[in-house]
Amino acid sequence: MMKQYRYAALIAAFFVVAGLVYSCTKETTRAIPEAAKNIAGSWKIVSVSRNGVDITNFFDFTGFNIEFRQDGSYTINNPVPFIVSQNGSWSLDDPTHPLRISFTQANTSQTIINEFNYPVVGGARQIILTGSPGCTANTYQYALEAVK
């Protein structure tokens, strides 16, 4: 009699487990594609640091702006010490999750690659460019905001 109860309990447990396994339905989720980062427009420098030290107030960056165009070209207006000094072309390493931006200045075949970040700071979208435009012992970080 005891053996029959164990056998019945084992069969009942099997059906409970089987019922739980087969009652679960696989939920399908659809990923929403992330939009490509659009940096087209005119951007101004809002802060600059060299080797982690803020140097924004030691130079007048107010007249400078860089215009990124949809066609992949850029134009610099009122040049200042910056990552590039001439007009040219730009590209991001990944349109939706960029980590680097490449600049190729006109009349040169040299490509300058800088770290790229695209955060929202204080409610405004910024472009953060980090690199060494000259001496590799110095690392500069430029924070740009869209010109309104």
mmCIF file of C-alpha atoms in Angstrom:
data_model
loop_
_atom_site.group_PDB
_atom_site.id
_atom_site.type_symbol
_atom_site.label_atom_id
_atom_site.label_comp_id
_atom_site.label_asym_id
_atom_site.label_seq_id
_atom_site.Cartn_x
_atom_site.Cartn_y
_atom_site.Cartn_z
ATOM 1 C CA MET A 1 0.000 0.000 0.000
ATOM 2 C CA MET A 2 2.822 2.396 0.915
ATOM 3 C CA LYS A 3 4.519 1.560 -2.361
ATOM 4 C CA GLN A 4 1.347 2.489 -4.281
ATOM 5 C CA TYR A 5 1.215 5.915 -2.579
ATOM 6 C CA ARG A 6 4.815 6.651 -3.465
ATOM 7 C CA TYR A 7 4.188 5.561 -7.032
ATOM 8 C CA ALA A 8 1.036 7.715 -7.246
ATOM 9 C CA ALA A 9 2.844 10.681 -5.650
ATOM 10 C CA LEU A 10 5.716 10.313 -8.126
ATOM 11 C CA ILE A 11 3.303 10.247 -11.063
ATOM 12 C CA ALA A 12 1.418 13.268 -9.687
ATOM 13 C CA ALA A 13 4.677 15.175 -9.205
ATOM 14 C CA PHE A 14 5.691 14.332 -12.786
ATOM 15 C CA PHE A 15 2.413 15.720 -14.153
ATOM 16 C CA VAL A 16 2.691 18.860 -12.002
ATOM 17 C CA VAL A 17 6.226 19.545 -13.245
ATOM 18 C CA ALA A 18 5.267 18.723 -16.836
ATOM 19 C CA GLY A 19 2.231 20.991 -16.550
ATOM 20 C CA LEU A 20 4.369 23.848 -15.256
ATOM 21 C CA VAL A 21 6.939 23.425 -18.016
ATOM 22 C CA TYR A 22 4.400 23.287 -20.822
ATOM 23 C CA SER A 23 2.162 25.998 -19.422
ATOM 24 C CA CYS A 24 4.916 28.595 -19.792
ATOM 25 C CA THR A 25 4.705 30.457 -23.034
ATOM 26 C CA LYS A 26 7.733 32.052 -24.542
ATOM 27 C CA GLU A 27 7.258 35.770 -24.732
ATOM 28 C CA THR A 28 8.701 37.355 -27.786
ATOM 29 C CA THR A 29 10.082 40.838 -27.496
ATOM 30 C CA ARG A 30 10.924 43.042 -30.375
ATOM 31 C CA ALA A 31 13.898 45.319 -30.036
ATOM 32 C CA ILE A 32 13.263 48.917 -30.899
ATOM 33 C CA PRO A 33 16.092 50.094 -33.124
ATOM 34 C CA GLU A 34 18.018 53.054 -31.785
ATOM 35 C CA ALA A 35 18.219 56.103 -33.995
ATOM 36 C CA ALA A 36 21.536 57.151 -35.504
ATOM 37 C CA LYS A 37 23.259 60.027 -33.708
ATOM 38 C CA ASN A 38 22.692 63.196 -35.689
ATOM 39 C CA ILE A 39 25.379 65.789 -35.032
ATOM 40 C CA ALA A 40 24.594 67.875 -38.113
ATOM 41 C CA GLY A 41 24.514 71.549 -37.257
ATOM 42 C CA SER A 42 26.687 74.268 -35.815
ATOM 43 C CA TRP A 43 28.473 73.629 -32.487
ATOM 44 C CA LYS A 44 30.378 75.959 -30.157
ATOM 45 C CA ILE A 45 32.976 75.229 -27.482
ATOM 46 C CA VAL A 46 31.615 75.500 -23.930
ATOM 47 C CA SER A 47 34.601 74.087 -22.054
ATOM 48 C CA VAL A 48 38.137 72.837 -22.629
ATOM 49 C CA SER A 49 40.437 70.905 -20.346
ATOM 50 C CA ARG A 50 44.059 69.889 -20.796
ATOM 51 C CA ASN A 51 45.235 66.861 -18.837
ATOM 52 C CA GLY A 52 42.152 67.189 -16.625
ATOM 53 C CA VAL A 53 42.662 70.907 -15.847
ATOM 54 C CA ASP A 54 39.961 73.341 -17.025
ATOM 55 C CA ILE A 55 41.600 75.914 -19.331
ATOM 56 C CA THR A 56 38.405 77.433 -20.761
ATOM 57 C CA ASN A 57 39.014 80.864 -19.208
ATOM 58 C CA PHE A 58 42.594 81.126 -20.470
ATOM 59 C CA PHE A 59 41.582 81.540 -24.115
ATOM 60 C CA ASP A 60 38.680 83.204 -25.884
ATOM 61 C CA PHE A 61 36.747 80.383 -27.556
ATOM 62 C CA THR A 62 33.543 82.435 -28.001
ATOM 63 C CA GLY A 63 33.938 83.133 -31.737
ATOM 64 C CA PHE A 64 34.678 79.531 -32.686
ATOM 65 C CA ASN A 65 32.151 77.141 -34.128
ATOM 66 C CA ILE A 66 32.279 74.002 -36.196
ATOM 67 C CA GLU A 67 29.487 73.069 -38.562
ATOM 68 C CA PHE A 68 28.941 69.372 -39.188
ATOM 69 C CA ARG A 69 26.992 68.771 -42.393
ATOM 70 C CA GLN A 70 24.814 65.783 -43.298
ATOM 71 C CA ASP A 71 27.079 65.030 -46.277
ATOM 72 C CA GLY A 72 30.006 64.269 -43.935
ATOM 73 C CA SER A 73 31.859 67.551 -44.367
ATOM 74 C CA TYR A 74 32.633 70.130 -41.712
ATOM 75 C CA THR A 75 33.541 73.813 -41.728
ATOM 76 C CA ILE A 76 35.438 75.672 -39.014
ATOM 77 C CA ASN A 77 34.540 79.317 -38.403
ATOM 78 C CA ASN A 78 36.898 81.590 -36.426
ATOM 79 C CA PRO A 79 39.587 78.955 -35.813
ATOM 80 C CA VAL A 80 41.108 78.517 -32.336
ATOM 81 C CA PRO A 81 43.429 75.820 -30.981
ATOM 82 C CA PHE A 82 41.295 72.761 -31.688
ATOM 83 C CA ILE A 83 41.596 69.144 -32.756
ATOM 84 C CA VAL A 84 41.630 70.194 -36.415
ATOM 85 C CA SER A 85 42.570 73.507 -37.967
ATOM 86 C CA GLN A 86 41.162 73.198 -41.501
ATOM 87 C CA ASN A 87 37.829 72.319 -43.079
ATOM 88 C CA GLY A 88 37.355 68.746 -44.223
ATOM 89 C CA SER A 89 35.278 65.632 -43.704
ATOM 90 C CA TRP A 90 34.133 63.717 -40.635
ATOM 91 C CA SER A 91 32.688 60.302 -39.839
ATOM 92 C CA LEU A 92 31.586 58.350 -36.768
ATOM 93 C CA ASP A 93 32.787 54.783 -36.207
ATOM 94 C CA ASP A 94 29.200 53.634 -35.521
ATOM 95 C CA PRO A 95 26.077 55.648 -36.411
ATOM 96 C CA THR A 96 24.026 54.577 -33.349
ATOM 97 C CA HIS A 97 26.681 53.956 -30.675
ATOM 98 C CA PRO A 98 29.703 56.030 -31.694
ATOM 99 C CA LEU A 99 32.874 55.894 -29.621
ATOM 100 C CA ARG A 100 35.183 57.683 -32.055
ATOM 101 C CA ILE A 101 34.994 60.470 -34.605
ATOM 102 C CA SER A 102 37.402 60.749 -37.526
ATOM 103 C CA PHE A 103 38.439 64.031 -39.116
ATOM 104 C CA THR A 104 40.190 64.292 -42.472
ATOM 105 C CA GLN A 105 41.321 67.828 -43.200
ATOM 106 C CA ALA A 106 41.096 69.132 -46.755
ATOM 107 C CA ASN A 107 44.310 68.869 -48.788
ATOM 108 C CA THR A 108 45.702 66.147 -46.509
ATOM 109 C CA SER A 109 45.337 62.413 -46.410
ATOM 110 C CA GLN A 110 45.885 62.283 -42.657
ATOM 111 C CA THR A 111 42.922 61.138 -40.589
ATOM 112 C CA ILE A 112 42.690 62.308 -36.979
ATOM 113 C CA ILE A 113 40.693 59.983 -34.733
ATOM 114 C CA ASN A 114 39.345 61.210 -31.396
ATOM 115 C CA GLU A 115 37.211 59.749 -28.643
ATOM 116 C CA PHE A 116 33.577 60.793 -29.004
ATOM 117 C CA ASN A 117 30.854 61.066 -26.387
ATOM 118 C CA TYR A 118 27.322 62.433 -26.887
ATOM 119 C CA PRO A 119 25.798 63.033 -23.427
ATOM 120 C CA VAL A 120 23.005 65.267 -22.241
ATOM 121 C CA VAL A 121 24.447 67.737 -19.719
ATOM 122 C CA GLY A 122 22.210 70.184 -17.889
ATOM 123 C CA GLY A 123 19.359 69.449 -20.288
ATOM 124 C CA ALA A 124 21.433 70.147 -23.417
ATOM 125 C CA ARG A 125 23.024 67.653 -25.777
ATOM 126 C CA GLN A 126 26.812 67.941 -25.914
ATOM 127 C CA ILE A 127 29.596 66.512 -28.008
ATOM 128 C CA ILE A 128 32.667 65.623 -25.955
ATOM 129 C CA LEU A 129 35.834 65.191 -28.033
ATOM 130 C CA THR A 130 38.971 63.841 -26.382
ATOM 131 C CA GLY A 131 42.367 63.577 -28.011
ATOM 132 C CA SER A 132 45.872 64.898 -28.455
ATOM 133 C CA PRO A 133 45.901 67.346 -31.371
ATOM 134 C CA GLY A 134 49.629 68.000 -31.148
ATOM 135 C CA CYS A 135 51.907 66.839 -28.383
ATOM 136 C CA THR A 136 50.909 63.346 -27.298
ATOM 137 C CA ALA A 137 51.893 64.191 -23.701
ATOM 138 C CA ASN A 138 48.817 66.446 -23.512
ATOM 139 C CA THR A 139 45.246 65.229 -23.754
ATOM 140 C CA TYR A 140 42.560 67.795 -24.490
ATOM 141 C CA GLN A 141 38.845 67.439 -23.897
ATOM 142 C CA TYR A 142 36.485 69.789 -25.724
ATOM 143 C CA ALA A 143 32.829 70.046 -24.758
ATOM 144 C CA LEU A 144 30.648 71.409 -27.558
ATOM 145 C CA GLU A 145 27.004 72.483 -27.523
ATOM 146 C CA ALA A 146 24.732 73.220 -30.448
ATOM 147 C CA VAL A 147 24.506 76.875 -31.450
ATOM 148 C CA LYS A 148 20.922 78.020 -31.009
#
